[in-house]
Amino acid sequence: MNKRILYFAVIALLACGCNGCKDNKDSSEYITVSPDAGTTYKSGDPVSFSVKYPADVKPDSVVYVMDGKRVGSSNDSTAVTLKTDTLILGARVITAKVYHAGQAQEFTTNIVLLAAKAPEELTFKVEKVYGHDTSSYTEGLLFQDGYLYESDGGRVADGEGQSSLRKVDLATGKPVKKIDIDPKVFGEGISIVGDKIIQLTYTERKGFVYDKDTFKLLSTFENNVGIEGWGMTFDGKKLYMDDKTNRIFFLDKDTYRQTGYIDVYDDKGAVNQVNELEMIDGKLYANVYQTDDILVIDPKTGAVLQKIDMKALYPEASRNANADVLNGIAYDKVTNRIFVTGKKWDKLFQVKFVKK
């Protein structure tokens, strides 16, 4: 047989097998779920779920489940509408459980939920300038009891210097207490919980717990939450940490195990490389690595509420030699002061965020 004729004969048989033999197939194979996978919505938009099926399928009921939680049901193809204003942002998986003739079949789709509106644009005013130790590759920064606490990153094997944990005098920018950590480990974000300092590591998937006053290492823990350890903060009840993606994890303050998460989105899509974190008046403030932006994030939904353009704070052309990117936000609750700095910067700035 001519190869060309054989080719078209095979194609014809495949077409029949896929499309032309519907009568030999279970009708449930032609059930579809709406909306289409990947459809985007803004937070607050109603989302209508429905199932379409051929005339010979008459389901007893259809139950809709989002991320494991029931959100509605129907006895026919009537749509079920879900409010989205309180949902966390990001990809949400929807499963339609179709009950028919004593059996149940599941059909899935997904939506992507974005922030309801574009973040408000803010800028800043510099209120005071302090010194900052240029040997510190700032990974974590916080303020408590009149001092800055700082995690300085680096790994000796990579030629970056040794990571350290520091207690810093605000007026001089110099450490009043400092310990170097394991030279094989790259230190990252820190938080204070009671009388302990918690420190993340970069790719080592472990965390350190220190006595706040003496810096004595009390214990270590396995960090199996994110792909990497980046920023960290504490709201008085739970810890938050990120891992270079747009995900911020919730951790138990005593066990350091994951209890939940949010994904950071603005009105356009996911915002990745969320880095150093600080909690200020119930909102998460976050550096975005390799940018001059600070984000204000809703800790309940992940929505970017405000974006602060810090480009003019310390222009690259004016910075000290070896200065790297903006990173480090600390908040003094007592005096309502906000401090920001960068990796190996010679300055730390007291700032106020204002509308443009």
Short mmCIF file of C-alpha atoms in Angstrom, two decimals:
data_model
loop_
_atom_site.label_atom_id
_atom_site.label_comp_id
_atom_site.label_asym_id
_atom_site.label_seq_id
_atom_site.Cartn_x
_atom_site.Cartn_y
_atom_site.Cartn_z
CA MET A 1 0.00 0.00 0.00
CA ASN A 2 1.23 3.48 -0.77
CA LYS A 3 2.67 5.11 2.37
CA ARG A 4 0.62 8.22 1.80
CA ILE A 5 -2.65 6.22 1.60
CA LEU A 6 -1.67 4.31 4.76
CA TYR A 7 -0.99 7.59 6.60
CA PHE A 8 -4.45 9.00 5.84
CA ALA A 9 -6.11 5.70 6.73
CA VAL A 10 -4.50 5.81 10.19
CA ILE A 11 -5.56 9.43 10.69
CA ALA A 12 -9.15 8.53 9.75
CA LEU A 13 -9.19 5.67 12.27
CA LEU A 14 -7.83 7.94 15.02
CA ALA A 15 -10.43 10.58 14.24
CA CYS A 16 -13.19 7.99 14.55
CA GLY A 17 -11.71 6.73 17.82
CA CYS A 18 -11.57 10.24 19.29
CA ASN A 19 -14.61 12.00 17.90
CA GLY A 20 -16.80 9.75 15.81
CA CYS A 21 -17.69 7.04 18.29
CA LYS A 22 -19.48 9.05 20.95
CA ASP A 23 -22.24 6.46 21.27
CA ASN A 24 -19.72 3.94 22.61
CA LYS A 25 -18.50 6.24 25.37
CA ASP A 26 -19.83 7.11 28.80
CA SER A 27 -21.79 10.35 28.51
CA SER A 28 -19.97 11.69 31.56
CA GLU A 29 -16.86 12.13 29.41
CA TYR A 30 -18.62 15.08 27.78
CA ILE A 31 -19.37 16.90 31.04
CA THR A 32 -17.57 20.25 31.37
CA VAL A 33 -17.17 22.69 34.24
CA SER A 34 -17.40 26.46 33.92
CA PRO A 35 -15.49 28.80 34.21
CA ASP A 36 -12.58 27.68 32.06
CA ALA A 37 -9.36 26.84 33.88
CA GLY A 38 -7.16 29.87 34.48
CA THR A 39 -9.92 32.48 34.23
CA THR A 40 -8.99 35.58 36.25
CA TYR A 41 -11.24 37.57 38.55
CA LYS A 42 -10.75 40.57 40.80
CA SER A 43 -11.39 40.15 44.52
CA GLY A 44 -15.03 41.05 45.14
CA ASP A 45 -16.19 39.86 41.73
CA PRO A 46 -18.89 37.17 41.93
CA VAL A 47 -17.85 33.86 40.38
CA SER A 48 -20.51 31.59 38.90
CA PHE A 49 -19.81 27.85 38.75
CA SER A 50 -21.84 25.49 36.60
CA VAL A 51 -21.70 22.08 34.95
CA LYS A 52 -22.72 21.40 31.37
CA TYR A 53 -23.71 17.88 30.42
CA PRO A 54 -25.57 16.09 27.59
CA ALA A 55 -29.32 15.53 27.65
CA ASP A 56 -29.02 11.87 28.62
CA VAL A 57 -27.31 12.77 31.92
CA LYS A 58 -29.68 13.89 34.64
CA PRO A 59 -27.68 14.32 37.87
CA ASP A 60 -29.29 13.92 41.25
CA SER A 61 -27.17 16.83 42.52
CA VAL A 62 -23.96 18.75 41.91
CA VAL A 63 -21.82 19.84 44.87
CA TYR A 64 -19.12 22.48 44.38
CA VAL A 65 -15.96 22.41 46.50
CA MET A 66 -13.20 25.03 46.54
CA ASP A 67 -9.85 24.05 48.03
CA GLY A 68 -11.53 21.25 49.99
CA LYS A 69 -14.43 23.34 51.35
CA ARG A 70 -18.02 23.09 50.12
CA VAL A 71 -19.18 26.38 48.59
CA GLY A 72 -22.59 25.46 47.11
CA SER A 73 -24.77 22.88 45.41
CA SER A 74 -27.41 22.54 42.68
CA ASN A 75 -29.82 19.88 41.41
CA ASP A 76 -29.30 20.75 37.76
CA SER A 77 -27.10 22.94 35.56
CA THR A 78 -28.10 26.10 37.42
CA ALA A 79 -25.01 28.12 38.31
CA VAL A 80 -23.84 28.55 41.89
CA THR A 81 -22.46 32.01 42.63
CA LEU A 82 -19.65 32.56 45.11
CA LYS A 83 -18.60 35.83 46.74
CA THR A 84 -14.84 36.40 46.63
CA ASP A 85 -14.24 39.50 48.73
CA THR A 86 -12.91 37.55 51.74
CA LEU A 87 -11.00 34.83 49.89
CA ILE A 88 -7.21 34.71 49.83
CA LEU A 89 -5.79 35.59 46.43
CA GLY A 90 -4.20 33.36 43.83
CA ALA A 91 -5.09 30.08 42.16
CA ARG A 92 -8.21 28.47 43.59
CA VAL A 93 -9.18 24.92 42.59
CA ILE A 94 -12.89 24.19 42.08
CA THR A 95 -14.23 20.66 42.03
CA ALA A 96 -17.75 19.78 40.85
CA LYS A 97 -18.94 16.51 42.39
CA VAL A 98 -21.69 15.16 40.13
CA TYR A 99 -23.95 12.58 41.80
CA HIS A 100 -25.82 10.38 39.29
CA ALA A 101 -27.40 6.90 39.46
CA GLY A 102 -25.85 6.18 42.83
CA GLN A 103 -22.34 7.18 41.76
CA ALA A 104 -20.25 10.31 42.10
CA GLN A 105 -17.76 11.73 39.62
CA GLU A 106 -15.49 14.73 40.06
CA PHE A 107 -14.65 17.38 37.48
CA THR A 108 -12.20 20.21 38.21
CA THR A 109 -11.31 23.65 37.00
CA ASN A 110 -9.53 26.63 38.57
CA ILE A 111 -9.62 30.39 38.74
CA VAL A 112 -7.00 33.01 39.61
CA LEU A 113 -8.12 35.69 42.03
CA LEU A 114 -6.36 39.07 41.78
CA ALA A 115 -6.43 42.13 44.02
CA ALA A 116 -9.56 44.23 43.63
CA LYS A 117 -7.70 47.35 42.51
CA ALA A 118 -4.26 48.71 41.75
CA PRO A 119 -2.14 49.48 44.84
CA GLU A 120 -2.14 53.05 46.07
CA GLU A 121 1.11 54.77 45.11
CA LEU A 122 3.09 56.21 48.02
CA THR A 123 6.42 57.94 48.45
CA PHE A 124 8.47 58.90 51.53
CA LYS A 125 10.02 61.68 53.57
CA VAL A 126 13.39 61.26 55.27
CA GLU A 127 13.18 62.32 58.93
CA LYS A 128 16.68 61.38 60.06
CA VAL A 129 19.81 59.61 58.80
CA TYR A 130 21.94 57.23 60.87
CA GLY A 131 25.10 55.27 60.15
CA HIS A 132 25.02 51.62 59.10
CA ASP A 133 27.82 49.05 59.18
CA THR A 134 28.96 48.44 55.61
CA SER A 135 30.10 44.94 56.50
CA SER A 136 26.48 43.86 57.01
CA TYR A 137 24.73 42.26 54.05
CA THR A 138 21.35 42.97 55.63
CA GLU A 139 18.89 40.06 55.50
CA GLY A 140 16.74 40.71 58.56
CA LEU A 141 16.17 43.93 60.50
CA LEU A 142 13.98 44.80 63.50
CA PHE A 143 13.83 47.27 66.37
CA GLN A 144 13.10 46.51 70.02
CA ASP A 145 13.98 47.99 73.42
CA GLY A 146 15.96 50.84 71.89
CA TYR A 147 18.20 48.69 69.69
CA LEU A 148 18.25 47.36 66.16
CA TYR A 149 18.61 43.61 65.71
CA GLU A 150 20.13 42.56 62.41
CA SER A 151 20.85 39.36 60.53
CA ASP A 152 23.84 39.66 58.23
CA GLY A 153 24.03 37.14 55.38
CA GLY A 154 26.98 35.42 53.77
CA ARG A 155 28.66 32.06 53.30
CA VAL A 156 32.42 31.67 53.60
CA ALA A 157 32.63 28.93 50.99
CA ASP A 158 31.08 31.30 48.45
CA GLY A 159 33.55 34.07 49.26
CA GLU A 160 30.81 36.25 50.80
CA GLY A 161 32.04 36.48 54.35
CA GLN A 162 30.51 34.86 57.42
CA SER A 163 26.89 35.37 58.46
CA SER A 164 26.24 36.99 61.82
CA LEU A 165 23.57 38.02 64.29
CA ARG A 166 23.89 41.56 65.68
CA LYS A 167 22.47 43.90 68.29
CA VAL A 168 23.13 47.39 66.98
CA ASP A 169 23.29 50.83 68.58
CA LEU A 170 20.98 53.03 66.52
CA ALA A 171 22.94 56.23 67.14
CA THR A 172 26.28 54.87 65.89
CA GLY A 173 25.25 52.00 63.62
CA LYS A 174 27.83 49.80 65.36
CA PRO A 175 27.15 46.39 66.90
CA VAL A 176 27.11 46.23 70.69
CA LYS A 177 26.76 42.45 70.53
CA LYS A 178 27.59 40.14 67.64
CA ILE A 179 28.04 36.44 67.01
CA ASP A 180 29.20 34.75 63.84
CA ILE A 181 27.20 31.70 62.84
CA ASP A 182 28.28 28.47 61.14
CA PRO A 183 30.51 29.49 58.18
CA LYS A 184 28.71 26.91 56.01
CA VAL A 185 25.34 28.58 56.62
CA PHE A 186 23.83 31.68 55.01
CA GLY A 187 21.79 33.64 57.58
CA GLU A 188 18.47 35.19 56.59
CA GLY A 189 15.41 36.84 58.21
CA ILE A 190 14.91 37.17 61.98
CA SER A 191 12.10 37.72 64.48
CA ILE A 192 11.90 38.17 68.23
CA VAL A 193 9.37 35.99 70.06
CA GLY A 194 9.39 36.68 73.78
CA ASP A 195 12.94 36.17 75.06
CA LYS A 196 14.08 34.35 71.90
CA ILE A 197 15.46 35.39 68.51
CA ILE A 198 14.46 33.18 65.58
CA GLN A 199 16.73 33.18 62.51
CA LEU A 200 16.09 31.59 59.13
CA THR A 201 18.75 30.28 56.75
CA TYR A 202 18.89 30.58 52.98
CA THR A 203 19.11 27.12 51.38
CA GLU A 204 20.08 25.01 54.38
CA ARG A 205 16.43 24.41 55.40
CA LYS A 206 17.09 24.99 59.07
CA GLY A 207 16.38 27.68 61.60
CA PHE A 208 18.19 28.82 64.75
CA VAL A 209 16.71 29.81 68.10
CA TYR A 210 18.83 32.09 70.33
CA ASP A 211 18.50 33.59 73.77
CA LYS A 212 17.67 37.23 73.06
CA ASP A 213 19.94 38.65 75.75
CA THR A 214 23.02 36.43 75.48
CA PHE A 215 22.75 35.25 71.84
CA LYS A 216 23.37 31.74 73.11
CA LEU A 217 22.13 29.14 70.61
CA LEU A 218 19.27 27.29 72.32
CA SER A 219 18.04 24.99 69.56
CA THR A 220 17.63 24.44 65.85
CA PHE A 221 14.60 23.37 63.79
CA GLU A 222 13.97 21.98 60.33
CA ASN A 223 12.43 24.47 57.89
CA ASN A 224 10.50 22.40 55.36
CA VAL A 225 7.99 25.10 54.47
CA GLY A 226 9.38 27.08 51.55
CA ILE A 227 11.96 26.38 48.92
CA GLU A 228 14.30 28.85 50.63
CA GLY A 229 14.33 30.99 53.78
CA TRP A 230 14.13 34.76 53.12
CA GLY A 231 12.22 37.29 55.21
CA MET A 232 10.53 36.88 58.59
CA THR A 233 8.32 38.84 61.00
CA PHE A 234 6.03 38.32 64.01
CA ASP A 235 2.62 39.83 64.75
CA GLY A 236 2.42 38.77 68.40
CA LYS A 237 0.53 35.57 67.61
CA LYS A 238 2.18 33.92 64.63
CA LEU A 239 5.33 34.14 62.52
CA TYR A 240 5.39 35.01 58.83
CA MET A 241 8.14 33.89 56.43
CA ASP A 242 8.70 34.03 52.69
CA ASP A 243 10.87 32.06 50.30
CA LYS A 244 11.60 34.16 47.14
CA THR A 245 8.24 33.35 45.51
CA ASN A 246 5.02 35.30 46.09
CA ARG A 247 4.02 33.04 48.99
CA ILE A 248 4.10 34.12 52.65
CA PHE A 249 3.77 31.25 55.12
CA PHE A 250 2.28 31.35 58.61
CA LEU A 251 4.29 29.53 61.26
CA ASP A 252 3.43 28.48 64.80
CA LYS A 253 5.45 30.71 67.15
CA ASP A 254 6.51 27.77 69.33
CA THR A 255 6.96 24.85 66.93
CA TYR A 256 7.82 26.83 63.75
CA ARG A 257 5.56 24.51 61.73
CA GLN A 258 3.34 25.82 58.94
CA THR A 259 -0.23 26.73 59.87
CA GLY A 260 -1.31 28.45 56.64
CA TYR A 261 -0.23 30.88 53.93
CA ILE A 262 -1.21 33.72 51.63
CA ASP A 263 -0.05 34.46 48.08
CA VAL A 264 0.87 38.05 47.20
CA TYR A 265 -1.02 39.50 44.23
CA ASP A 266 -1.75 42.95 42.91
CA ASP A 267 -4.41 43.71 40.29
CA LYS A 268 -2.17 42.43 37.48
CA GLY A 269 -0.86 39.15 38.88
CA ALA A 270 1.55 37.50 41.29
CA VAL A 271 4.33 39.60 42.86
CA ASN A 272 7.40 37.41 43.29
CA GLN A 273 10.66 37.78 45.23
CA VAL A 274 8.97 39.10 48.35
CA ASN A 275 11.85 39.55 50.77
CA GLU A 276 12.46 41.24 54.16
CA LEU A 277 9.24 41.59 56.19
CA GLU A 278 7.93 43.86 58.93
CA MET A 279 4.53 44.08 60.61
CA ILE A 280 3.32 47.69 61.02
CA ASP A 281 -0.15 48.52 62.35
CA GLY A 282 -1.58 45.18 61.29
CA LYS A 283 -0.20 45.24 57.75
CA LEU A 284 2.78 43.41 56.24
CA TYR A 285 5.51 45.64 54.79
CA ALA A 286 7.87 43.87 52.41
CA ASN A 287 10.91 44.61 50.31
CA VAL A 288 10.81 43.19 46.79
CA TYR A 289 14.27 41.84 46.02
CA GLN A 290 16.25 43.65 43.29
CA THR A 291 13.75 46.54 43.22
CA ASP A 292 13.30 49.88 44.99
CA ASP A 293 9.76 49.00 46.00
CA ILE A 294 8.26 48.38 49.43
CA LEU A 295 4.82 46.74 49.41
CA VAL A 296 2.05 47.03 51.97
CA ILE A 297 0.20 43.71 52.02
CA ASP A 298 -3.09 42.60 53.55
CA PRO A 299 -2.03 39.68 55.81
CA LYS A 300 -5.47 38.05 55.47
CA THR A 301 -5.79 37.94 51.68
CA GLY A 302 -2.33 38.67 50.19
CA ALA A 303 -3.58 41.75 48.32
CA VAL A 304 -1.03 44.51 47.68
CA LEU A 305 -2.73 47.55 49.16
CA GLN A 306 0.02 50.12 48.63
CA LYS A 307 3.35 50.37 46.85
CA ILE A 308 6.08 52.74 48.03
CA ASP A 309 8.62 53.92 45.47
CA MET A 310 11.96 54.25 47.30
CA LYS A 311 14.11 54.90 44.25
CA ALA A 312 15.09 58.40 45.32
CA LEU A 313 16.05 57.37 48.87
CA TYR A 314 19.67 56.54 48.13
CA PRO A 315 20.37 56.58 44.36
CA GLU A 316 22.90 54.01 43.19
CA ALA A 317 25.28 56.68 41.89
CA SER A 318 25.47 58.22 45.37
CA ARG A 319 25.92 55.06 47.40
CA ASN A 320 29.10 53.92 49.09
CA ALA A 321 31.36 51.39 47.35
CA ASN A 322 30.10 47.80 47.50
CA ALA A 323 26.57 48.90 48.45
CA ASP A 324 23.93 46.50 47.18
CA VAL A 325 20.13 46.62 46.96
CA LEU A 326 17.52 48.11 49.28
CA ASN A 327 16.64 45.58 51.99
CA GLY A 328 15.65 45.99 55.61
CA ILE A 329 12.56 47.47 57.30
CA ALA A 330 12.31 47.97 61.08
CA TYR A 331 9.50 49.51 63.13
CA ASP A 332 9.66 51.13 66.56
CA LYS A 333 6.17 50.65 68.02
CA VAL A 334 6.82 52.97 70.95
CA THR A 335 7.67 56.07 68.91
CA ASN A 336 6.06 55.02 65.60
CA ARG A 337 9.37 55.33 63.76
CA ILE A 338 10.18 53.38 60.58
CA PHE A 339 13.77 52.58 59.58
CA VAL A 340 15.01 51.29 56.22
CA THR A 341 18.44 50.39 54.88
CA GLY A 342 20.15 48.24 52.28
CA LYS A 343 22.72 45.51 51.97
CA LYS A 344 26.15 46.90 52.92
CA TRP A 345 24.83 50.46 52.92
CA ASP A 346 26.64 53.04 55.03
CA LYS A 347 23.33 54.71 55.93
CA LEU A 348 20.12 53.78 57.69
CA PHE A 349 17.16 56.10 57.15
CA GLN A 350 14.29 57.02 59.43
CA VAL A 351 11.39 57.62 57.04
CA LYS A 352 7.72 58.44 56.91
CA PHE A 353 5.55 57.05 54.12
CA VAL A 354 3.23 59.60 52.49
CA LYS A 355 0.88 59.90 49.53
CA LYS A 356 2.37 61.07 46.25
#
